[in-house]
Amino acid sequence: MLKLIAALRFAFLVLITLVLASPAGWAQSGEIPPKRELRGVWIATVENIDWPSSRNLSSEQQRREYRRMLDDHQRSGINAVFVQVRPASDAFYKSELEPWSKWLTGTQGQAPAPYYDPLPFLIEEAHNRGMEFHAWFNPYRATMDTLSRRLAAGHPYRRHPEWFIRFSGKLLYNPGLPEVRQYINRVILDVVSRYDIDGVHFDDYFYPYPEARQVIHDEDAYARFNPDGLKLADWRRQNVNLLIRDLHESISQTKRWVKFGISPFGVWRNQNTDPNGSDTRAFEGYDGLYADALEWTRQGWVDYVLPQLYWSTGFKVARYPVLVEWWARNANNRHVYIGQGAYRMLENTRADTIWRNPRELPRQVRLNRTFPAEIQGSVFFSSKSLMANALHTTDSLRQHEFRYPALPPVMPWLDAVPPLPPLQLLLTATRSANVLTWQPAPPAPDGDQAAYYALYRFTPEQTPRPDDPRNLLALVRPRAGYGLAFTDTTARPGEAYAYYLTALDRLHNESRPVWVRTTGRAAEIIVAQAPPEPQPAPTPAPPAAPVPAAAAEPAPVAVARPATRPAATRPGAAQAPTKVKVKTKTKKRRGFFERLFGGR
């Protein structure tokens, strides 16, 4: 019976993918594109896979190459980058704990010349393009070979050779040693505390992938640090779990807005091994890497999981639709992003020929969207593969799936309090552009200020819907030395527009909007105000002195809320600028925009 149910479920999922197979299907469906969706890309530095493309680039060449890469991804709709800053116990940033990476400068321990610290630059360039920056760490890999004489004087192996094991021609940290876990925690918190990152990210390398005739020699640690008498496999999983648990707690105590996520192997366990597993017949991360991703989400030790589902919709041993459904079902109230194998479009393999179909990757993205409550986005491996535009796949994403911008999804368990609406919104219309300026609001009740602003634009024929990204005109980040402003040069002369402005915090909680509407005149100035803060409801009357029901209701709160279509400002006969001030209205019920955005 279980096999029959699984077969029916798979048939249904395949039917969905076939329905969504046409690139035009999304646009023709009449549905609103997702406003909230993480669209990321991995930027691998190990072996110079993505950036920098060579160990011999100058500092300026590295910066130019990175800017061009982000510009390309911005055109593809990417809103998050996962940059490998610690590929092998080395650093792509100034560190007192580990040496400069050889993949950055050509020689381990050698600083960039001319000198600069790449990490603040990498973060700032991402933020300037409206992208989250997730610092990607490989926790346990120490080297790509065992030639210790090549290691810099500052490499941890020089100080603590007892921390390491040799496996398949590499040096790896021993996860069973408490001092190793403490050290890895220290390395990562050093970055969290000193740099303005948005997230800490781990890949799938925990205990090493099994290899023939290779043995993990952790016998001594197993004998010394196993007070519960666990079996070897359970003890190894516990070691990984302890690192994840303690690191999650340390990050949240250091900076509560920094996310922590992991990209596990795509199969947790197979159903024939564990009834809770997926209907697959593939390598299992739980048993092979001692990585229990399900436990991490159950315990809330991660904010997201990003399983690497690098298989096609028809790959028999690990079908993509089956695994997407399984991870969606096991989200455990944490975000699930899907690791997409963009590099597969460059392969000419006989093992999975479906990747030769240019529609495969786009339809995988559309399949993810059939689980909107559980699957919140995609991350592509890797940067150069997405930029290569194999089979015009990236073109398809740009023209269809990612044609409109998207904001990263919110994480209410980290922060559910939106910032206050912006103040003193002012629009000045000229013949060539509409110029909007505004002021920041005071901090929200949780102390957060706006990290950036979202500006929406509507024509008179449109019903204002700030949940529709097709009307998202711009994301504006504050810049030191510059006021808060946006110049709309795409506004058509003589046409009236409604502009809605919201504030968003570091975790993308969005305020209620303030709005202005033009008349299309060549010279006018329009002023709007942020809605006043809601006042607390009066204290209910004590039971001993009941009052009539009508009198017992909370007093209406004076809140400025736009009507479905704000009344147009009528032009006067004179050509002098017209000033309009939006007045506060009083309503008893929560309006559409308050229900949509929530909060204050």
Short mmCIF file of C-alpha atoms in Angstrom, two decimals, residues 72 80 208 216 239 274 334 347 353 366 413 477 492 502 509 519 538 552 570 597-598:
data_model
loop_
_atom_site.label_atom_id
_atom_site.label_comp_id
_atom_site.label_asym_id
_atom_site.label_seq_id
_atom_site.Cartn_x
_atom_site.Cartn_y
_atom_site.Cartn_z
CA ASP A 72 25.35 39.73 -14.17
CA ALA A 80 21.39 36.57 -2.21
CA PRO A 208 34.11 12.98 4.81
CA ILE A 216 38.35 7.63 9.58
CA ASN A 239 29.52 15.45 17.45
CA ASP A 274 13.82 4.46 7.41
CA ARG A 334 12.06 26.47 9.03
CA GLU A 347 27.24 18.39 -18.79
CA THR A 353 20.08 12.93 -20.31
CA ARG A 366 8.25 26.39 -11.04
CA TRP A 413 11.16 33.27 14.78
CA ARG A 477 19.40 51.54 0.70
CA ARG A 492 5.83 59.21 -18.63
CA THR A 502 7.56 51.10 2.79
CA ASN A 509 9.89 42.78 7.80
CA THR A 519 -1.68 64.48 -11.29
CA PRO A 538 -8.53 51.37 26.82
CA ALA A 552 -16.93 48.35 25.83
CA ARG A 570 -6.84 68.15 -9.50
CA PHE A 597 1.90 44.25 5.71
CA GLY A 598 0.92 43.75 9.34
#
